[in-house]
Tab-separated table of C-alpha atoms in Angstrom:
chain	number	residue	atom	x	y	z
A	768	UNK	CA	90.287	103.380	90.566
A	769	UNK	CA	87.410	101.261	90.664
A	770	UNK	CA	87.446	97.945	93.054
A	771	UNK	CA	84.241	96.496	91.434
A	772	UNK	CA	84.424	93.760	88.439
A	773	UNK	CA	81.861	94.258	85.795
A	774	UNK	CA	79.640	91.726	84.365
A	775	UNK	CA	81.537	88.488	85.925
A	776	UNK	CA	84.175	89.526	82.996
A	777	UNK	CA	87.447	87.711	83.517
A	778	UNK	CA	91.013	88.534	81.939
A	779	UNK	CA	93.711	86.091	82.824
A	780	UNK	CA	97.641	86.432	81.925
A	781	UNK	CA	99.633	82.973	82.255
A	782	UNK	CA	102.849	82.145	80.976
A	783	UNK	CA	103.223	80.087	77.685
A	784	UNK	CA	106.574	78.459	78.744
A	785	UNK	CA	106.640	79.733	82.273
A	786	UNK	CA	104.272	79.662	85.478
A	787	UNK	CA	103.192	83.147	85.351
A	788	UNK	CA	99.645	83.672	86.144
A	789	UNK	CA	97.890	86.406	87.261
A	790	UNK	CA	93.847	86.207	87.459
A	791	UNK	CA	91.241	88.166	89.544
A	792	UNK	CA	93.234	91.501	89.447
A	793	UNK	CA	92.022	94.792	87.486
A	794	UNK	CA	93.137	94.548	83.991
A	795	UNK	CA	92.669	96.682	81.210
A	796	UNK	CA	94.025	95.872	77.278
A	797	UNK	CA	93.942	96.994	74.035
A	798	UNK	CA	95.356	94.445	71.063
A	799	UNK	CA	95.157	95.455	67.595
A	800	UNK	CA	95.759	93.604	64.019
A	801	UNK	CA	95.679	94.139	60.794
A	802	UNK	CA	96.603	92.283	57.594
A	803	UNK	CA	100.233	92.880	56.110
A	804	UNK	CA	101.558	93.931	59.489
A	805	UNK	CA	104.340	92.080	61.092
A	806	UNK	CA	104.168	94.050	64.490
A	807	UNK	CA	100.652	92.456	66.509
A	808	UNK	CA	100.793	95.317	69.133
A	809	UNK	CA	99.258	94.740	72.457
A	810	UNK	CA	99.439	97.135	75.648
A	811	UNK	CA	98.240	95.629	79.257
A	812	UNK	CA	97.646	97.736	82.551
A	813	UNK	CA	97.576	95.369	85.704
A	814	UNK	CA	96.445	96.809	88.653
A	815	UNK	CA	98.406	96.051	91.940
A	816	UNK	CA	99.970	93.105	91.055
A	817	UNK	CA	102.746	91.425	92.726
A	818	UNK	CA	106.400	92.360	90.928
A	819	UNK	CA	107.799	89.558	92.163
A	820	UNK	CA	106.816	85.756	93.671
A	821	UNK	CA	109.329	83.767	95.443
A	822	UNK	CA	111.986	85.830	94.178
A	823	UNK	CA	111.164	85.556	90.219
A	824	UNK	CA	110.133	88.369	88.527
A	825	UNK	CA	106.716	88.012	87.386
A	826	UNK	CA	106.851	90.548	84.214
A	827	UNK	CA	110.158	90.591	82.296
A	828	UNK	CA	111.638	91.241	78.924
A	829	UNK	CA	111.267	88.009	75.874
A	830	UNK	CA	108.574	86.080	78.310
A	831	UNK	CA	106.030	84.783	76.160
A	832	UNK	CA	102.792	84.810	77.311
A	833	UNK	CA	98.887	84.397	76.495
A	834	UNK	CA	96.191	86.934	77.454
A	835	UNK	CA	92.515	85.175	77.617
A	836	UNK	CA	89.651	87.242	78.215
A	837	UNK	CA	85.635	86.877	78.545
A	838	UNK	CA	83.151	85.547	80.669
A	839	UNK	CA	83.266	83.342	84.203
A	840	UNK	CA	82.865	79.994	82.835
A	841	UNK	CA	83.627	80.899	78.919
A	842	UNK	CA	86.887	82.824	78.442
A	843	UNK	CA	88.932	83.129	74.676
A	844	UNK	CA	92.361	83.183	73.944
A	845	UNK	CA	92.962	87.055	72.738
A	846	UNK	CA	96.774	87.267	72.457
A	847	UNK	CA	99.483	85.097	72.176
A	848	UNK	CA	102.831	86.932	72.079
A	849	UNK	CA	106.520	88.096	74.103
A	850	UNK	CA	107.205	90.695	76.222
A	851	UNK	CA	108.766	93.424	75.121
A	852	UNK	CA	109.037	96.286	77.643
A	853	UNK	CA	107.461	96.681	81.194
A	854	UNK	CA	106.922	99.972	83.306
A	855	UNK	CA	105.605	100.004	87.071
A	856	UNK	CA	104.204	103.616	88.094
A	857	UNK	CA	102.035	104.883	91.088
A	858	UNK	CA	98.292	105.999	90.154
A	859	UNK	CA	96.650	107.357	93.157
A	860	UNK	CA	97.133	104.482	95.912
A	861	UNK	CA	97.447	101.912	92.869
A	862	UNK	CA	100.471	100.430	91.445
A	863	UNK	CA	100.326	100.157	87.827
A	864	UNK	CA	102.314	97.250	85.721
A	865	UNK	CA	102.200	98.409	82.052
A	866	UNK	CA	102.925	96.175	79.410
A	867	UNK	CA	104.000	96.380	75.659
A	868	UNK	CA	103.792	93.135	73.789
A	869	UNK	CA	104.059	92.058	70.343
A	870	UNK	CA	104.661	89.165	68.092
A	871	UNK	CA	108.787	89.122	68.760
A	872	UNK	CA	111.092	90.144	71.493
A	873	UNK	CA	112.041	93.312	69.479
A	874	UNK	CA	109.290	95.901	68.800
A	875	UNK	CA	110.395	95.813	65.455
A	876	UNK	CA	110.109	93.467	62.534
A	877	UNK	CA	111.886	89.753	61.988
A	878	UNK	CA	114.646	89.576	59.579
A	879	UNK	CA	114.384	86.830	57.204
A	880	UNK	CA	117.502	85.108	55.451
A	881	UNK	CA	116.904	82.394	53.833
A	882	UNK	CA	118.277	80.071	50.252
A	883	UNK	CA	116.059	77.647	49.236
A	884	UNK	CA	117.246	75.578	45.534
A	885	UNK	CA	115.494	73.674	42.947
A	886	UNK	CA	112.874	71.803	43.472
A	887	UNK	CA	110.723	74.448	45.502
A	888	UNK	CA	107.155	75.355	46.226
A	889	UNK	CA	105.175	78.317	47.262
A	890	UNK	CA	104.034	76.513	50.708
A	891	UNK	CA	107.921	74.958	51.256
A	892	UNK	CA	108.912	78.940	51.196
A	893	UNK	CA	106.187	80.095	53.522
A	894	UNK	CA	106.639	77.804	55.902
A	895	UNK	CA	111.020	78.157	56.062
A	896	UNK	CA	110.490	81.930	56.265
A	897	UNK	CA	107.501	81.255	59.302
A	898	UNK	CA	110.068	78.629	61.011
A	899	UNK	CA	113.444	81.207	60.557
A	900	UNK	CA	111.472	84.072	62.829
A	901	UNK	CA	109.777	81.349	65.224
A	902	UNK	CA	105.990	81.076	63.715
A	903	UNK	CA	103.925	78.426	62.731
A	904	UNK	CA	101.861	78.311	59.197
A	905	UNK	CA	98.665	76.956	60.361
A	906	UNK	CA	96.584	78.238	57.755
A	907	UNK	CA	96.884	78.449	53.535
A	908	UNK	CA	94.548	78.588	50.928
A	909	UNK	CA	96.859	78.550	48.430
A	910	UNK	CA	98.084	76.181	45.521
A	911	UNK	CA	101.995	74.810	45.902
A	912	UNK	CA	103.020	76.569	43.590
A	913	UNK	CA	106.291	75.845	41.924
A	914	UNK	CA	108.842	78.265	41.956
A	915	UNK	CA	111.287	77.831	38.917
A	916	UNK	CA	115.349	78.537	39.993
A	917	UNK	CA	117.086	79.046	43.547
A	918	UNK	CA	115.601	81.799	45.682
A	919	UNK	CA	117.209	83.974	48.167
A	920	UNK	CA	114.537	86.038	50.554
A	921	UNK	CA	116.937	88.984	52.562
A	922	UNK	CA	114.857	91.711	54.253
A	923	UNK	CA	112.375	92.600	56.976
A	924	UNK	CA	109.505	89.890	57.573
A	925	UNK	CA	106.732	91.940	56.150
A	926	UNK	CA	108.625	93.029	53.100
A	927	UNK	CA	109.950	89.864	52.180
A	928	UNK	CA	106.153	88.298	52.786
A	929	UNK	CA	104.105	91.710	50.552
A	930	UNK	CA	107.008	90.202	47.831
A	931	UNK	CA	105.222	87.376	48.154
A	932	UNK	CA	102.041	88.418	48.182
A	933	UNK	CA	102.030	90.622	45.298
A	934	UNK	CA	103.707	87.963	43.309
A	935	UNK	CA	101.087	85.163	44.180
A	936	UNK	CA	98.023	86.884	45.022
A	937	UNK	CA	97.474	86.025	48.671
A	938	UNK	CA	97.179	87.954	52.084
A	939	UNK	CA	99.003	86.841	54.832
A	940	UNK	CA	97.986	88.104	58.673
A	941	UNK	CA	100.012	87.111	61.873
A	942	UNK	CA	98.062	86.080	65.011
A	943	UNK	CA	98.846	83.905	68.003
A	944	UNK	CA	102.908	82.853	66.515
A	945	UNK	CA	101.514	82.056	63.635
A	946	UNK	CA	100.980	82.783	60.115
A	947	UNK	CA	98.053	82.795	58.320
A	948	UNK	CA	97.817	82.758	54.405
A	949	UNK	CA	94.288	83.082	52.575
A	950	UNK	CA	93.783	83.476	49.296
A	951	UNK	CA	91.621	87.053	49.389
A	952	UNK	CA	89.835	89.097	52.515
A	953	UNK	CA	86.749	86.857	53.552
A	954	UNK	CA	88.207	83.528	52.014
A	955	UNK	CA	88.577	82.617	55.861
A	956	UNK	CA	85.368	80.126	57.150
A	957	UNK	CA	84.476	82.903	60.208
A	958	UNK	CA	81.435	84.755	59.639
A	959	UNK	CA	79.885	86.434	62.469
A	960	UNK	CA	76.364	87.460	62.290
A	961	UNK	CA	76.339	91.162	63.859
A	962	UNK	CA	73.228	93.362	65.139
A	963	UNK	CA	71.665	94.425	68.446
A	964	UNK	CA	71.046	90.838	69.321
A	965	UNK	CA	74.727	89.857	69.507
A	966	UNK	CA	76.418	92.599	70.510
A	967	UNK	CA	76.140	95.706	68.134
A	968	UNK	CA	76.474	98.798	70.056
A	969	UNK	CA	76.551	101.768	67.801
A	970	UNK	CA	75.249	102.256	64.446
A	971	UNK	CA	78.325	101.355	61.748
A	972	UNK	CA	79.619	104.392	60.214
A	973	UNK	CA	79.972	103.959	56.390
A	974	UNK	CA	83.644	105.064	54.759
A	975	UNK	CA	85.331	105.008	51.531
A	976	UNK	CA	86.392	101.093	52.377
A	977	UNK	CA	82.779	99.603	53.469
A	978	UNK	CA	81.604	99.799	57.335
A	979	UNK	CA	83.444	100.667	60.696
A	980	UNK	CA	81.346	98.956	63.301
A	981	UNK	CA	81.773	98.914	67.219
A	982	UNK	CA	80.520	95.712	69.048
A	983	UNK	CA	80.960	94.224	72.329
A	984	UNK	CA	84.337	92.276	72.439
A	985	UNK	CA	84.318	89.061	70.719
A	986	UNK	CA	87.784	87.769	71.048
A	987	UNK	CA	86.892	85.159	68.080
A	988	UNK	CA	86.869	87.853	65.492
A	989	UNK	CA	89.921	88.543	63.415
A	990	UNK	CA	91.560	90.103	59.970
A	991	UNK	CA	89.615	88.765	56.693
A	992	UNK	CA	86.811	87.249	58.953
A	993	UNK	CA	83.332	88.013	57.101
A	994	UNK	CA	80.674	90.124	59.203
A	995	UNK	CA	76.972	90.577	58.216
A	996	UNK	CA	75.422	93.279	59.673
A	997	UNK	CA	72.052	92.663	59.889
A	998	UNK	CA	70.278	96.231	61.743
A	999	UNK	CA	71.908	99.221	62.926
A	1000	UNK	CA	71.484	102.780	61.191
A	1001	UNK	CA	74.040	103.889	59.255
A	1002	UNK	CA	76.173	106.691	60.108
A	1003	UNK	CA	78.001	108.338	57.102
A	1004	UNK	CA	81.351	109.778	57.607
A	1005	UNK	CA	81.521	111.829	54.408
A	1006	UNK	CA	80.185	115.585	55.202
A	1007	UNK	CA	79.340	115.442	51.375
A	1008	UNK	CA	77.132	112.140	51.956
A	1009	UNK	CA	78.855	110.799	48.369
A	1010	UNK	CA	78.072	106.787	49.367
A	1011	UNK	CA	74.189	107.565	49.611
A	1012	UNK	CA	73.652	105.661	46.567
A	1013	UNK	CA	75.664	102.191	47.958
A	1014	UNK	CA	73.264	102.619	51.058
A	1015	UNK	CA	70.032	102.895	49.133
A	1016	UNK	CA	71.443	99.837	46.990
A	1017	UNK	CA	72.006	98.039	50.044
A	1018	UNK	CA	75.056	96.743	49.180
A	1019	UNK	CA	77.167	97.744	52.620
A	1020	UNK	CA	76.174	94.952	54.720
A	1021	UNK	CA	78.328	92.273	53.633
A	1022	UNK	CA	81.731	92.901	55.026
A	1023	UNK	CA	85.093	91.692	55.162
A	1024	UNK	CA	87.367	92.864	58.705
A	1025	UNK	CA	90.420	94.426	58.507
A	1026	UNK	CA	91.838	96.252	61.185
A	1027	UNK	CA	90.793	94.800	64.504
A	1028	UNK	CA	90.977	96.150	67.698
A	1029	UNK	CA	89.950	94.921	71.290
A	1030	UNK	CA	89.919	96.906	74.337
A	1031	UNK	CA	89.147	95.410	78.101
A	1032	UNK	CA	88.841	96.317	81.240
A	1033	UNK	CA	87.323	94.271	84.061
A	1034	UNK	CA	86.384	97.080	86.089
A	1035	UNK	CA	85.303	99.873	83.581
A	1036	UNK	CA	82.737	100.279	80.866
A	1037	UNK	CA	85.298	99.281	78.447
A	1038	UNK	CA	84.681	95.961	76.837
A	1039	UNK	CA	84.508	96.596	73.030
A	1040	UNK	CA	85.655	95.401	69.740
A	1041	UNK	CA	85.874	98.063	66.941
A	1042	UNK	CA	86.603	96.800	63.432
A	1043	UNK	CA	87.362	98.636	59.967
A	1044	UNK	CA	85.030	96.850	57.787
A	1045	UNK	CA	85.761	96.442	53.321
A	1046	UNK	CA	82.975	95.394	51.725
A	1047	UNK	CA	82.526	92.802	50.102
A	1048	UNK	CA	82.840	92.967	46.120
A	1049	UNK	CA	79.721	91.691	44.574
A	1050	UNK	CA	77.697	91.850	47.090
């Protein structure tokens, strides 16, 4: 494996509640999110790193953490979760910690149970069912809504939340421990400007949904953020070359994320953020 850092490019793991940190080591990630999914996944490779310091174990099982990545002298916050399972394994001469992380202990969904009576509100239920499974609402676009009779939510997290959503018409994405609600995909304040310039490293490819694009990582980006694509040739991915017409319209520029996904590694070519774009409607 490579001894060489890349770029000044800095990855950091520290402890949320704990004093784990581990800086200056080879470390490679991938995180990815999407909206309407209650299982954040996020898989880190640390290169010869100590298993244990003064006896604790510096890795384990339900220890929440936060991965920050970037630049020496301007790093982001790209991952706040727990622990779920750890692996150490010999590559070469190079001990490898692997780590599985999500948004809970388990690497399965929440289980809400909650009975809320008369008077209640959209909001009041959103934020019982965030503080039941241990997140935070720090974001809603949404009217309190009054909800007429006693209401019992019994289910997995995501179910009991697309309920919700269908319901009430909003889109709810976790990130961080915490739950965001907007009202539709690119009703968030986040647009990020992308061509050449900032970061833009292949042409978008042009789907069914809107535009797939491939950019270097920009931890700030995130589900229902708006991108603008501003140069770049478009790539289609239909063999039959059906969305010709949308292209010569130019109406696949304006786009809302949806599935993110950031990959790292301080020591490797791999520094990227790939996103499956929707476009916009009306634009």
């Amino acid at each position: 494996m490579s001894n060489l850092k890349k770029f000044n490019r800095v990855v950091s793991i520290r402890g949320f509640d704990s004093p784990l940190l581990i800086s200056g080591l080879r470390i490679a990630f991938r995180i990815e999110r999407s909206p309407f999914d209650a299982l954040g996944r996020c898989q880190m490779d640390i290169i010869n790193a100590k298993i244990k310091e003064q006896g604790e174990i510096l890795f384990k099982r339900g220890q929440r953490f936060i991965l920050e990545a970037g630049y020496e002298g301007s790093i982001s916050a790209m991952f706040l979760g727990t622990i779920q399972n750890v692996v150490h394994f010999k590559q070469g001469n190079d001990t490898v910690t692997r780590v599985w992380a999500g948004d809970f202990i388990e690497p399965f969904e929440a289980e809400v149970n909650i009975t809320m009576r008369n008077p209640v509100n959209l909001v009041n239920i959103l934020e019982e069912i965030a503080n039941q499974v241990g997140l935070s609402v720090v974001q809603y676009e949404i009217d309190p809504i009054n909800v007429v009779g006693a209401q019992t939510f019994t289910g997995p997290l995501s179910f009991i939340l697309n309920m919700l959503a269908e319901s009430f018409n909003f889109i709810w994405i976790l990130k961080d421990n915490a739950l965001h609600i907007v009202s539709e995909l690119g009703s968030t304040a986040n647009i990020f400007e992308i061509n050449a310039s900032t970061g833009l490293l292949e042409s978008p490819i042009l789907t069914h949904k809107g535009l797939n694009v491939k950019m270097l990582l920009e931890p700030s980006i995130k589900p229902s953020d708006i991108m603008i694509i501003t140069d770049g040739g478009v790539v289609l991915s239909q063999s039959n070359l059906e969305y010709r017409d949308a292209l010569a319209e130019g109406n696949t520029q304006r786009q809302v994320a949806y599935t993110v996904i950031h990959s790292g590694d301080t020591h490797s070519d791999l520094w990227v953020t790939e996103v499956e774009g929707v476009a916009l409607s009306g634009t």
